[in-house]
Short mmCIF file of C-alpha atoms and ligand atoms in Angstrom, two decimals:
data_model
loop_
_atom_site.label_atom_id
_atom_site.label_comp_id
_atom_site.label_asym_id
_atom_site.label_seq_id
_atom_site.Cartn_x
_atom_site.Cartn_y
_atom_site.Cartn_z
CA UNK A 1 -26.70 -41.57 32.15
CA UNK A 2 -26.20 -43.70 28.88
CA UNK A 3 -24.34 -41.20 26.74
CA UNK A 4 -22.24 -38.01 27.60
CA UNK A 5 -20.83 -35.47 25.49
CA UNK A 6 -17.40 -34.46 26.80
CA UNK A 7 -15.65 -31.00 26.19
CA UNK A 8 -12.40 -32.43 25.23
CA UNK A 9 -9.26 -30.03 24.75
CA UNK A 10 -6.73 -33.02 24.37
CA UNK A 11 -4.70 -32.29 26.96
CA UNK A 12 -4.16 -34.36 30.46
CA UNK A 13 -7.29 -33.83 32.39
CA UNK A 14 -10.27 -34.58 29.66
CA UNK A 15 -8.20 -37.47 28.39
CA UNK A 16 -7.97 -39.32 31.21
CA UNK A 17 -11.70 -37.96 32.46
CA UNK A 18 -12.72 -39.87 28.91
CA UNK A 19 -11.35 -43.12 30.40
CA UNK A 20 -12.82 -42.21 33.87
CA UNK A 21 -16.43 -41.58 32.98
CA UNK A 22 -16.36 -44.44 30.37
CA UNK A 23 -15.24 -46.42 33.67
CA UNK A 24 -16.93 -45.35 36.65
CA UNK A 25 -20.32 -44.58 34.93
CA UNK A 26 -20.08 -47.12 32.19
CA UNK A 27 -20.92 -44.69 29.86
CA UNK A 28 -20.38 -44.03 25.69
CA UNK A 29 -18.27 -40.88 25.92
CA UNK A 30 -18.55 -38.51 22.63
CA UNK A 31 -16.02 -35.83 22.87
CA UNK A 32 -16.19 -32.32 21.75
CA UNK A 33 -13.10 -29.95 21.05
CA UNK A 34 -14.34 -26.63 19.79
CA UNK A 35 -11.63 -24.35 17.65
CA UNK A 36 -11.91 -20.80 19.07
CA UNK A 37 -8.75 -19.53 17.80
CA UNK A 38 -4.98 -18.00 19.01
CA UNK A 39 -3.97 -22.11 18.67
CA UNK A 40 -6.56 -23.57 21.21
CA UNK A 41 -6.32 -26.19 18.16
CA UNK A 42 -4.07 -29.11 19.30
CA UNK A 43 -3.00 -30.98 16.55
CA UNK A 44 -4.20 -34.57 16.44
CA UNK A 45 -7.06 -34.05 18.91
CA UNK A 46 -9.68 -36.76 17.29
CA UNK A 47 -7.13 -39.53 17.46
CA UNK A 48 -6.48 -38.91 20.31
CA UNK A 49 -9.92 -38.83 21.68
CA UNK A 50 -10.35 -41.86 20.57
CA UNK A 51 -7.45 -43.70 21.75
CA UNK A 52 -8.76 -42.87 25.11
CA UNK A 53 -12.14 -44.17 24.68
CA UNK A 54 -14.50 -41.94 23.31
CA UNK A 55 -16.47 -43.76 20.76
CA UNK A 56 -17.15 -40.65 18.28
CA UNK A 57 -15.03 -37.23 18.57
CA UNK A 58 -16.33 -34.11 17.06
CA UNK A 59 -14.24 -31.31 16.50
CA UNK A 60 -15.97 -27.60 15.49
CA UNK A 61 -14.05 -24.93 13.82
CA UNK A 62 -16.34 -22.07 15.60
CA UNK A 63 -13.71 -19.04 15.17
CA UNK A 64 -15.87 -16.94 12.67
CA UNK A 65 -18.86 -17.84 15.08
CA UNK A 66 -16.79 -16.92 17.78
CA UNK A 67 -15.66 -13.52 16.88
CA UNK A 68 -18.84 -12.65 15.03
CA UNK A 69 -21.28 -13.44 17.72
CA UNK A 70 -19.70 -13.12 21.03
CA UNK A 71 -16.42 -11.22 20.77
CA UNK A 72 -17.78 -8.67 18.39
CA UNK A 73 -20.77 -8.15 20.95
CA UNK A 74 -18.66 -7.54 23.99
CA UNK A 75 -16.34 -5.02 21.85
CA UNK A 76 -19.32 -2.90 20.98
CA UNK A 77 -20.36 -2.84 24.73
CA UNK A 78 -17.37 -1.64 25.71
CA UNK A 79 -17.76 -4.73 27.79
CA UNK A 80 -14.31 -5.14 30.17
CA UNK A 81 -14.75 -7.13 33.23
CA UNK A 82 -13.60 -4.42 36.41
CA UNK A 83 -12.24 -1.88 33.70
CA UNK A 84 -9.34 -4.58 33.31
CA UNK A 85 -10.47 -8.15 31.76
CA UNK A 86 -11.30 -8.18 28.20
CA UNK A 87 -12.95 -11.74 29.01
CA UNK A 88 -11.80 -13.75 26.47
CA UNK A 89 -12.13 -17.12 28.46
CA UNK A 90 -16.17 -15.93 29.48
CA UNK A 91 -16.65 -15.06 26.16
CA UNK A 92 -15.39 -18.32 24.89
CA UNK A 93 -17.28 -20.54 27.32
CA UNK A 94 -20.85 -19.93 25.78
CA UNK A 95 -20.24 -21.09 22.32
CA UNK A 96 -18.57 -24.58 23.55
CA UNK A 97 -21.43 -24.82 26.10
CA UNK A 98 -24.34 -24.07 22.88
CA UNK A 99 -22.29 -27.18 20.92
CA UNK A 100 -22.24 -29.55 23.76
CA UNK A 101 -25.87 -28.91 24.13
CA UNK A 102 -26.29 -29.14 20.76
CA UNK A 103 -23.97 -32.29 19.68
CA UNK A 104 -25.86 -33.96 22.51
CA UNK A 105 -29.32 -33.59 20.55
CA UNK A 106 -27.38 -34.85 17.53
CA UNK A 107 -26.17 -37.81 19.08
CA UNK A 108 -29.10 -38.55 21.75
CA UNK A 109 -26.88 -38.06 24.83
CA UNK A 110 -28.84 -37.77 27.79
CA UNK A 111 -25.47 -35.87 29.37
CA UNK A 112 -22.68 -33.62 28.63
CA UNK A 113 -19.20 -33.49 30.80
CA UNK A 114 -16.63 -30.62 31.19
CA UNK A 115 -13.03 -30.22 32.70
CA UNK A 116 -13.69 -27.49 35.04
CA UNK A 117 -12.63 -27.76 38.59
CA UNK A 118 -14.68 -26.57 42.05
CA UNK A 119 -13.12 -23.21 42.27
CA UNK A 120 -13.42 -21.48 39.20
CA UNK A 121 -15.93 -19.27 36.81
CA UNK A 122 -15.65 -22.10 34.24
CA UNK A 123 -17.44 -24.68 35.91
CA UNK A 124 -20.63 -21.91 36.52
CA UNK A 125 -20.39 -21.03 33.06
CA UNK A 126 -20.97 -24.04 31.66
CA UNK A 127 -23.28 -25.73 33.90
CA UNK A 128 -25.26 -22.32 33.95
CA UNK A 129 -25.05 -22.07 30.04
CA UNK A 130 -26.18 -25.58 29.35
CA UNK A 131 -28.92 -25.49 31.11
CA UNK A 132 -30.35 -22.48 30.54
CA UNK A 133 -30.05 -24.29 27.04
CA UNK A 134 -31.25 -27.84 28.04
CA UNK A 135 -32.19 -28.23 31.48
CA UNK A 136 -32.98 -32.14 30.93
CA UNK A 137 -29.39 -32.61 30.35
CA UNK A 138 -27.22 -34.20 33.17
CA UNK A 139 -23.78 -32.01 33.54
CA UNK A 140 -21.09 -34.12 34.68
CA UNK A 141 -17.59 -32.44 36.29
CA UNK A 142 -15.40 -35.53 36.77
CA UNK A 143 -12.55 -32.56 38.09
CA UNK A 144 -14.86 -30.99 40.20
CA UNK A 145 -16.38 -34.42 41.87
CA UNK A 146 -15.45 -37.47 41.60
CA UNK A 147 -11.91 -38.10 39.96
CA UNK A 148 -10.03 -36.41 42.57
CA UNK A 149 -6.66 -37.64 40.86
CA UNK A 150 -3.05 -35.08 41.16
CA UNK A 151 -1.45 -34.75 38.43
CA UNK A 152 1.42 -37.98 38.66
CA UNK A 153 -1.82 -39.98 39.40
CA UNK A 154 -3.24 -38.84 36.50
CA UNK A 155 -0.20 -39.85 34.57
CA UNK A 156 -0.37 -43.32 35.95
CA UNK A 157 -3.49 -43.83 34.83
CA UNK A 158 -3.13 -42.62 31.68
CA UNK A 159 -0.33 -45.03 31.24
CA UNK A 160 -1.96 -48.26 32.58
CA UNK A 161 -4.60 -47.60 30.17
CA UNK A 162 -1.97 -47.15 26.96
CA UNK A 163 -3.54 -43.68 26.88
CA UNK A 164 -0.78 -41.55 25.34
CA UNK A 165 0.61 -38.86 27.72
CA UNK A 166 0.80 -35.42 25.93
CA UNK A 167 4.89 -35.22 26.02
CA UNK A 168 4.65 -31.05 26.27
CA UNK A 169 6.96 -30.50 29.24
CA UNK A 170 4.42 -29.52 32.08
CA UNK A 171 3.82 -25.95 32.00
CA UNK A 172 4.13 -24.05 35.36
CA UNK A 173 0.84 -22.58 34.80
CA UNK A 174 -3.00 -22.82 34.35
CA UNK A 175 -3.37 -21.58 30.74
CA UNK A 176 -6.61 -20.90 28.92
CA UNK A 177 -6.56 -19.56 25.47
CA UNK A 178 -8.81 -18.19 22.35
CA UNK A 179 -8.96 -15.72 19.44
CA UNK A 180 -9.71 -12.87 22.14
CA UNK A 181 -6.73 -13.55 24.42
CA UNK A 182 -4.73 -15.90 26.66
CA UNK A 183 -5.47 -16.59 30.55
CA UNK A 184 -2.73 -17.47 32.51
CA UNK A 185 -2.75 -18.61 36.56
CA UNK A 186 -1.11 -20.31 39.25
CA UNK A 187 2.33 -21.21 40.18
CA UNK A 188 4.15 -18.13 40.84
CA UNK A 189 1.55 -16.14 40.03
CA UNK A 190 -0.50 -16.97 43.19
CA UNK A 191 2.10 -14.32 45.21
CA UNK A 192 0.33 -11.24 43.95
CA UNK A 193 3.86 -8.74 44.86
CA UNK A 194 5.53 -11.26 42.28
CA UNK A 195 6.51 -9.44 38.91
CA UNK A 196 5.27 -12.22 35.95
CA UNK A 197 8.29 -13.80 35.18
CA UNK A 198 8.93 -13.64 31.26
CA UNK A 199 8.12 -17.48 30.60
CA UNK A 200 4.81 -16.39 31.45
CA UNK A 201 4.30 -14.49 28.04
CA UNK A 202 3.56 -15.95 24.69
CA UNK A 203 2.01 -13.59 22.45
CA UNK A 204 3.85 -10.35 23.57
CA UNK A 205 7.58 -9.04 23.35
CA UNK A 206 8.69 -6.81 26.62
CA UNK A 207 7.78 -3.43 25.68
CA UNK A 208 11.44 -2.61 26.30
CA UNK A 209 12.52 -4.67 23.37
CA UNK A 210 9.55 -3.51 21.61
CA UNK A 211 10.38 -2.31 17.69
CA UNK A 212 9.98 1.65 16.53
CA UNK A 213 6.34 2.77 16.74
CA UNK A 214 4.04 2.20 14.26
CA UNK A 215 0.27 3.03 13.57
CA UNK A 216 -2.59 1.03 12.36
CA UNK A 217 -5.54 2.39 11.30
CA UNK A 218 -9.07 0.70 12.33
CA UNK A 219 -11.94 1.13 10.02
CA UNK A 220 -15.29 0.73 11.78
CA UNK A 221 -19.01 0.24 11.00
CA UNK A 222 -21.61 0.17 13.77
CA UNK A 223 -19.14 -0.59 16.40
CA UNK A 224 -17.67 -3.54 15.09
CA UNK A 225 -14.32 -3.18 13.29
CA UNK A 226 -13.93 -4.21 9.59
CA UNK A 227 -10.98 -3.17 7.94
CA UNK A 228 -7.61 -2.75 8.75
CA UNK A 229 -5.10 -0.02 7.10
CA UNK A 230 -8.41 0.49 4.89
CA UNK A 231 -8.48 -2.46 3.88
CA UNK A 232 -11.63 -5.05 4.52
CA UNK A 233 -11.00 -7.83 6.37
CA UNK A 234 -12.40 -10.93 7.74
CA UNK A 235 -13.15 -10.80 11.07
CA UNK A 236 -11.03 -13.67 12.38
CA UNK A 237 -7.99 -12.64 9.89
CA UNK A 238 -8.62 -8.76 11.57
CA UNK A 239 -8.17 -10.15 15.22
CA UNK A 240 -5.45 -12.22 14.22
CA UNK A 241 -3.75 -9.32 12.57
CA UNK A 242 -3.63 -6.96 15.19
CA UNK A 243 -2.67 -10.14 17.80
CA UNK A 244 0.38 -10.40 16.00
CA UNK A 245 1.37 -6.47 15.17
CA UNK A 246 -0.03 -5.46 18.61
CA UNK A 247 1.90 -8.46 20.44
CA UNK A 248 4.89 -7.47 18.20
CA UNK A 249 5.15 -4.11 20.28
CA UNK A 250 4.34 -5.31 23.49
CA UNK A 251 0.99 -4.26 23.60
CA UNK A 252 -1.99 -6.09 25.47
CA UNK A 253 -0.41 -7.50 28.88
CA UNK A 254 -2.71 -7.14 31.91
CA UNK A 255 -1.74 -8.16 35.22
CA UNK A 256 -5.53 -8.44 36.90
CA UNK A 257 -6.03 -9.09 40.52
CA UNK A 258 -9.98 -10.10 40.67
CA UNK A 259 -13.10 -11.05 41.89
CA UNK A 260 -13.80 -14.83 40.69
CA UNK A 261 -17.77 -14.96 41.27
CA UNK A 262 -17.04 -18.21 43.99
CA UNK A 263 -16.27 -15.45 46.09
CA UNK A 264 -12.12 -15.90 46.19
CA UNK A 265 -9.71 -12.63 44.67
CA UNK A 266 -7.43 -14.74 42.23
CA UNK A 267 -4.35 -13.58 40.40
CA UNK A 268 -4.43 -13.93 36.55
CA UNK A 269 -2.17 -12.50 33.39
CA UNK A 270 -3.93 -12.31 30.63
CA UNK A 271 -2.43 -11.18 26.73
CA UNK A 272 -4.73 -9.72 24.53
CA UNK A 273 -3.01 -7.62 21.72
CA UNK A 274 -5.52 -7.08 19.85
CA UNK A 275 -8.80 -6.98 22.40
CA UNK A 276 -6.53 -4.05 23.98
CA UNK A 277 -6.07 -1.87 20.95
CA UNK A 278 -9.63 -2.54 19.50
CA UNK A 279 -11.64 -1.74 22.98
CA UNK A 280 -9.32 1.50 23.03
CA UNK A 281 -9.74 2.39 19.60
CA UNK A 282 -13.70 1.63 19.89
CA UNK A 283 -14.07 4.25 22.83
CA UNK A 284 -12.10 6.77 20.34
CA UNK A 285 -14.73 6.46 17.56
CA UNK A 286 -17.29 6.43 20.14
CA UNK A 287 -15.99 9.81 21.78
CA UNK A 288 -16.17 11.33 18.32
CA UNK A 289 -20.38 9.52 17.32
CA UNK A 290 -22.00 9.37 20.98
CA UNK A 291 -23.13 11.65 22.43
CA UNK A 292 -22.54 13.58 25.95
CA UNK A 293 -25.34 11.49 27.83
CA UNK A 294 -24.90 8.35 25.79
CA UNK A 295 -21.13 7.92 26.52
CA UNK A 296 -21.94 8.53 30.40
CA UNK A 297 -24.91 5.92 30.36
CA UNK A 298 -22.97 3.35 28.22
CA UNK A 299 -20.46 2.89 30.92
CA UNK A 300 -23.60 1.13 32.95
CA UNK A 301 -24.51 -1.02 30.28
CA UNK A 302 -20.92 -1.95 29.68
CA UNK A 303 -19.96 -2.69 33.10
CA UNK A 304 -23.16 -5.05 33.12
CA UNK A 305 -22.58 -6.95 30.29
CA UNK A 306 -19.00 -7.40 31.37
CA UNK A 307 -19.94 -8.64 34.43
CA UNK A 308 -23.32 -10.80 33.49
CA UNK A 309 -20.25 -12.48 30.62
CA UNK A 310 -18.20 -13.18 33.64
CA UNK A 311 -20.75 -14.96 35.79
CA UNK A 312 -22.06 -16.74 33.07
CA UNK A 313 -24.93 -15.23 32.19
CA UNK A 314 -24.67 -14.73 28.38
CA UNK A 315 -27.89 -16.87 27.64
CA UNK A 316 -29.65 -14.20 30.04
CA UNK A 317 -32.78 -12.44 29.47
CA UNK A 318 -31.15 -9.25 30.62
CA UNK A 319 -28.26 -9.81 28.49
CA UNK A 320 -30.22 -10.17 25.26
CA UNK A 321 -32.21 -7.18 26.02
CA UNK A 322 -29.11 -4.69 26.45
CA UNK A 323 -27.43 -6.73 24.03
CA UNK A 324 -30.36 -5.65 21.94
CA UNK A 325 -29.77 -1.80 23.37
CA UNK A 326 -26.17 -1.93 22.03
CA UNK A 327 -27.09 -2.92 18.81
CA UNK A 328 -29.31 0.33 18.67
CA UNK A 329 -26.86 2.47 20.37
CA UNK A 330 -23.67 1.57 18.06
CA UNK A 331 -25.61 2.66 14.94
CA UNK A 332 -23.70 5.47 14.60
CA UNK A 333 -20.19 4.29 15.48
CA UNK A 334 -18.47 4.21 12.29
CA UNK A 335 -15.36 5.83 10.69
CA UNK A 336 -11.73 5.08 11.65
CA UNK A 337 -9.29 5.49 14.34
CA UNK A 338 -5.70 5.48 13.81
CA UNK A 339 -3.65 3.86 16.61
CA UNK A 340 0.17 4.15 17.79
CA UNK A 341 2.10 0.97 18.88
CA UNK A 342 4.85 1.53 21.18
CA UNK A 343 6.49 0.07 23.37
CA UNK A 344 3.86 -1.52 25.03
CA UNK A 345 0.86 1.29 24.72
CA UNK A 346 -1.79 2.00 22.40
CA UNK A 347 -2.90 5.20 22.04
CA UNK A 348 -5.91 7.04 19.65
CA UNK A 349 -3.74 9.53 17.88
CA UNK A 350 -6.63 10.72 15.33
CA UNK A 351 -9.98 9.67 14.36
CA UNK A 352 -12.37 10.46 12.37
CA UNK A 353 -16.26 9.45 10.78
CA UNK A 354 -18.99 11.29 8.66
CA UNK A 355 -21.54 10.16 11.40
CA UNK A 356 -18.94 12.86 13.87
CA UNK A 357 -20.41 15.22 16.06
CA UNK A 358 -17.22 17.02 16.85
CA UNK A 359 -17.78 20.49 15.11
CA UNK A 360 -15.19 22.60 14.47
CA UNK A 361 -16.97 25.83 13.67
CA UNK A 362 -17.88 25.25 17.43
CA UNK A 363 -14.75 24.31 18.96
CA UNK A 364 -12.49 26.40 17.20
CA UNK A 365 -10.41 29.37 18.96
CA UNK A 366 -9.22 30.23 15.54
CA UNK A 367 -11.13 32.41 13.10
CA UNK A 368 -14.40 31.00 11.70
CA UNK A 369 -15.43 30.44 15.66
CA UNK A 370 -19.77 30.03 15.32
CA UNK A 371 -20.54 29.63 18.65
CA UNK A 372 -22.65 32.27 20.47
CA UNK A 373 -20.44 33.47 23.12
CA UNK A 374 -23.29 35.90 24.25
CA UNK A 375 -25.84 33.28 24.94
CA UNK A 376 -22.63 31.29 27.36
CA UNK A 377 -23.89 34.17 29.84
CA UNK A 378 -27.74 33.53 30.38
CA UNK A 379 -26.83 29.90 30.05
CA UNK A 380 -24.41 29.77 32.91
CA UNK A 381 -26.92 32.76 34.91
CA UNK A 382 -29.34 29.13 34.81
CA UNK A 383 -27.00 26.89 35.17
CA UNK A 384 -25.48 28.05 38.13
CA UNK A 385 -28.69 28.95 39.71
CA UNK A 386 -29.40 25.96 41.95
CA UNK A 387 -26.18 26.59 43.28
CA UNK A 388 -26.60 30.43 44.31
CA UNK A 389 -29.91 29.55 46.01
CA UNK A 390 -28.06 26.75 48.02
CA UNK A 391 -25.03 29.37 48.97
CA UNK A 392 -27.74 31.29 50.22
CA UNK A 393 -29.66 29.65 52.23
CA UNK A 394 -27.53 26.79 53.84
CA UNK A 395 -23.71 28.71 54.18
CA UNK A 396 -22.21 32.07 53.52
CA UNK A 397 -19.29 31.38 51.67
CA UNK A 398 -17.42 28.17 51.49
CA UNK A 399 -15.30 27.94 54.52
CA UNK A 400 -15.78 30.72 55.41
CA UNK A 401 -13.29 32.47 58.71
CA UNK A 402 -10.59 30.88 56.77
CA UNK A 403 -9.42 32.77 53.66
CA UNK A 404 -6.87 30.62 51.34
CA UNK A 405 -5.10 34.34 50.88
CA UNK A 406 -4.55 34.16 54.60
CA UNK A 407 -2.57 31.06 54.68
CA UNK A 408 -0.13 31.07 51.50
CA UNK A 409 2.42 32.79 50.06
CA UNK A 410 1.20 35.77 48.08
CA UNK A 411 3.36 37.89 45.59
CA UNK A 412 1.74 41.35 44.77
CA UNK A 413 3.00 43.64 41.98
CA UNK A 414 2.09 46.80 41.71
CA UNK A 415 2.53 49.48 38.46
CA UNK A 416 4.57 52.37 40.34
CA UNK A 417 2.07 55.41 39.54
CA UNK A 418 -0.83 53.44 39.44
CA UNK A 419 -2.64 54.83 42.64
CA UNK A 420 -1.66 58.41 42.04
CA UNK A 421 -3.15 58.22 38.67
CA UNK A 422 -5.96 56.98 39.88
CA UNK A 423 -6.92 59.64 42.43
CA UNK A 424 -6.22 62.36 40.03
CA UNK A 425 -8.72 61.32 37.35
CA UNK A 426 -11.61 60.89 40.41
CA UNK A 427 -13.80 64.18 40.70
CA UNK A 428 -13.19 66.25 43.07
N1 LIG B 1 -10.04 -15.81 35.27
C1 LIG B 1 -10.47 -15.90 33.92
C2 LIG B 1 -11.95 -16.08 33.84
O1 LIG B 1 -12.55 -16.53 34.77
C3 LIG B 1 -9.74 -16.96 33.13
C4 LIG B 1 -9.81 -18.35 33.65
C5 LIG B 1 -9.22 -19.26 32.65
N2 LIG B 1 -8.46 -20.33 33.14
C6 LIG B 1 -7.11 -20.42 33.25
N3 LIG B 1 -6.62 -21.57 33.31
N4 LIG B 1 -6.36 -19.37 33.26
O2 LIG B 1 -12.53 -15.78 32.84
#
């Protein structure tokens, strides 16, 4: 190993692992931060880089790419790791893994390095991505193996090396954060009966001390949102939008107890405003385009995209191919949704599209009602068919011996003359 590219967010860890690998490997470190949005931009980054040792430090402005080509993907899948993550961090960890891999070419590295430690997702998506990618280049994991170093150790060594100590007052937690969300773990957290306490929350007020409702109205085309209010608007501006309203009113906090693919349950909080009201207001406008069959089958297709993203398999065959089948399917998904904030929820309130199925000549109950009601009976005669020949040959009657009518309390009213009447008007 002669040169390694380093995925450098500026904080503790990759600073001193600059120092580290430039040490223990005697190695030109080139660092990489990579701008994916919601402030995972620390100001100053380069310099900083370089006062630790690297001898070049990139740093990529990949939010449109971002959002365009891997959020906007997942949202059009539906794609929501266990019905409950909206991935943000998996989502993320592709893009920075295709610029290592790709400042490496540029500067003739023969490795690239990340941060990621032993136990996580992180550390399988990148080594995963990058070689699936490259699979000459070296991945290095000075957190993982090698480094071993706590935290005060880390400090120390910072310091004998006049490497500058980022003075933010050490958060209690493990935070990860992009355009699609923030990721938050560890310290109290780890007790899974513990409430988040509220330091834990950046982007969202407490529903309780949410503002008055309010809607927003989400324009669509082909599953991927593009205006706002009806207005167009870039995609980064759109997601930073609705972050900020969404957060405003408490909306998008999601307490997630789940399966890390190393095999261990793990606790994590995630925020994401606007990845909360978009996936809700997608499945709206999809209710209204897709349909019957499609909208049951989707829910595969979503739930394996979300959980091929989450293990790191976005450079996939299988996820280009139903990647490719979501493209196709989502042709149809456009129109708009309007969307109440309150006080912590998002809810569809009305929708509509000129690609809409929903007929109202059919579902009416009002006057102007089309549908057949005649042809309901030799429909339901065929329908139900299979189910009469199965009553017939394997049971009687469903549980039979004990009759419901038996067991609870029955109320019977009767008109007073009602029999009398009756037997009168029967022939003699
Ligand atoms: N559990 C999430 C995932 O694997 C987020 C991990 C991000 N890291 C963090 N420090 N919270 O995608």
């Amino acid at each position: 190993m002669d040169k390694v590219v380093l995925a450098y967010s500026g904080g503790l860890d990759t600073s001193v692992a600059v120092a580290w690998l430039r040490e223990q490997h005697d190695v030109d470190v080139v660092t990489l931060t990579v701008d994916v949005g919601g402030g995972s931009l620390r100001p100053g980054v380069a310099e900083r880089a370089i006062a630790a040792g690297a001898s070049r430090a990139y740093v990529v402005d990949a939010r449109r790419e971002f959002v365009e080509r891997f959020v906007w993907p997942a949202l059009q899948a539906g794609a929501v790791y266990q019905g409950t993550y909206p991935l943000a961090t998996a989502l993320a960890r592709p893009l920075i893994a295709q610029l290592l891999v790709e400042v490496a070419h540029r500067e003739g590295a023969d490795a690239v390095a990340h941060g990621c430690t032993g136990k996580g997702n992180d550390q399988v998506r990148f080594d995963v991505a990058v070689h699936a990618l490259d699979a000459s280049l070296e991945v290095v994991a000075p957190m993982r193996v090698g480094m071993g170093m706590s935290r005060d150790q880390e400090i120390d060594y910072a310091r004998e090396r006049g490497i500058e100590v980022p003075v933010t007052h050490a958060s209690p937690y493990s935070v990860d954060v992009n355009l699609w969300g923030r990721s938050i773990e560890t310290g109290v957290l780890e007790d899974p009966w513990v409430a988040p306490p509220a330091d834990v929350y950046a982007w969202t007020v407490d529903p309780g001390d949410a503002p008055p409702p309010v809607e927003v109205s989400i324009g669509f085309r082909a599953g991927i949102p593009v205006m706002l209010d009806g207005r167009p608007t870039d995609p980064v501006e759109l997601v930073e939008q609705l972050n900020g309203l969404a957060g405003a009113h408490g909306v998008g906090r999601v307490d997630h107890v789940e399966d890390r693919l190393v095999g261990i349950k793990s606790r994590e909080i995630y925020e994401a405003p606007a990845a909360v009201v978009l996936h809700g207001a997608h499945r709206a406008l999809e209710s209204l385009t897709l349909s019957k069959e499609q909208l049951r089958f989707n829910r595969n297709v979503a739930d394996e995209i979300a959980r091929a993203t989450y293990d790191g398999l976005w450079f996939s065959s299988l996820l280009a191919d139903l990647r490719g089948y979501v493209d196709a399917a989502q042709q149809h998904v456009s129109g708009e949704v309007r969307v109440r904030l309150d006080h912590g929820t998002a809810t569809a309130v009305g929708r509509r599209s000129a690609a809409s199925l929903y007929d109202r000549a059919l579902a009416t109950y009002d006057t102007g009602d089309a549908f057949d009601h005649a042809s309901a009976v030799g429909f339901i005669s065929i329908f139900g068919l299979p189910l009469r020949t199965e009553a017939a040959r394997h049971r009687a009657a469903p549980e039979s011996g004990r009759a419901m009518l038996d067991e609870l309390p029955v109320a019977v009213a009767e008109a007073p003359a009602a029999r009398d009447t009756v037997r009168e008007t029967v022939p003699g």
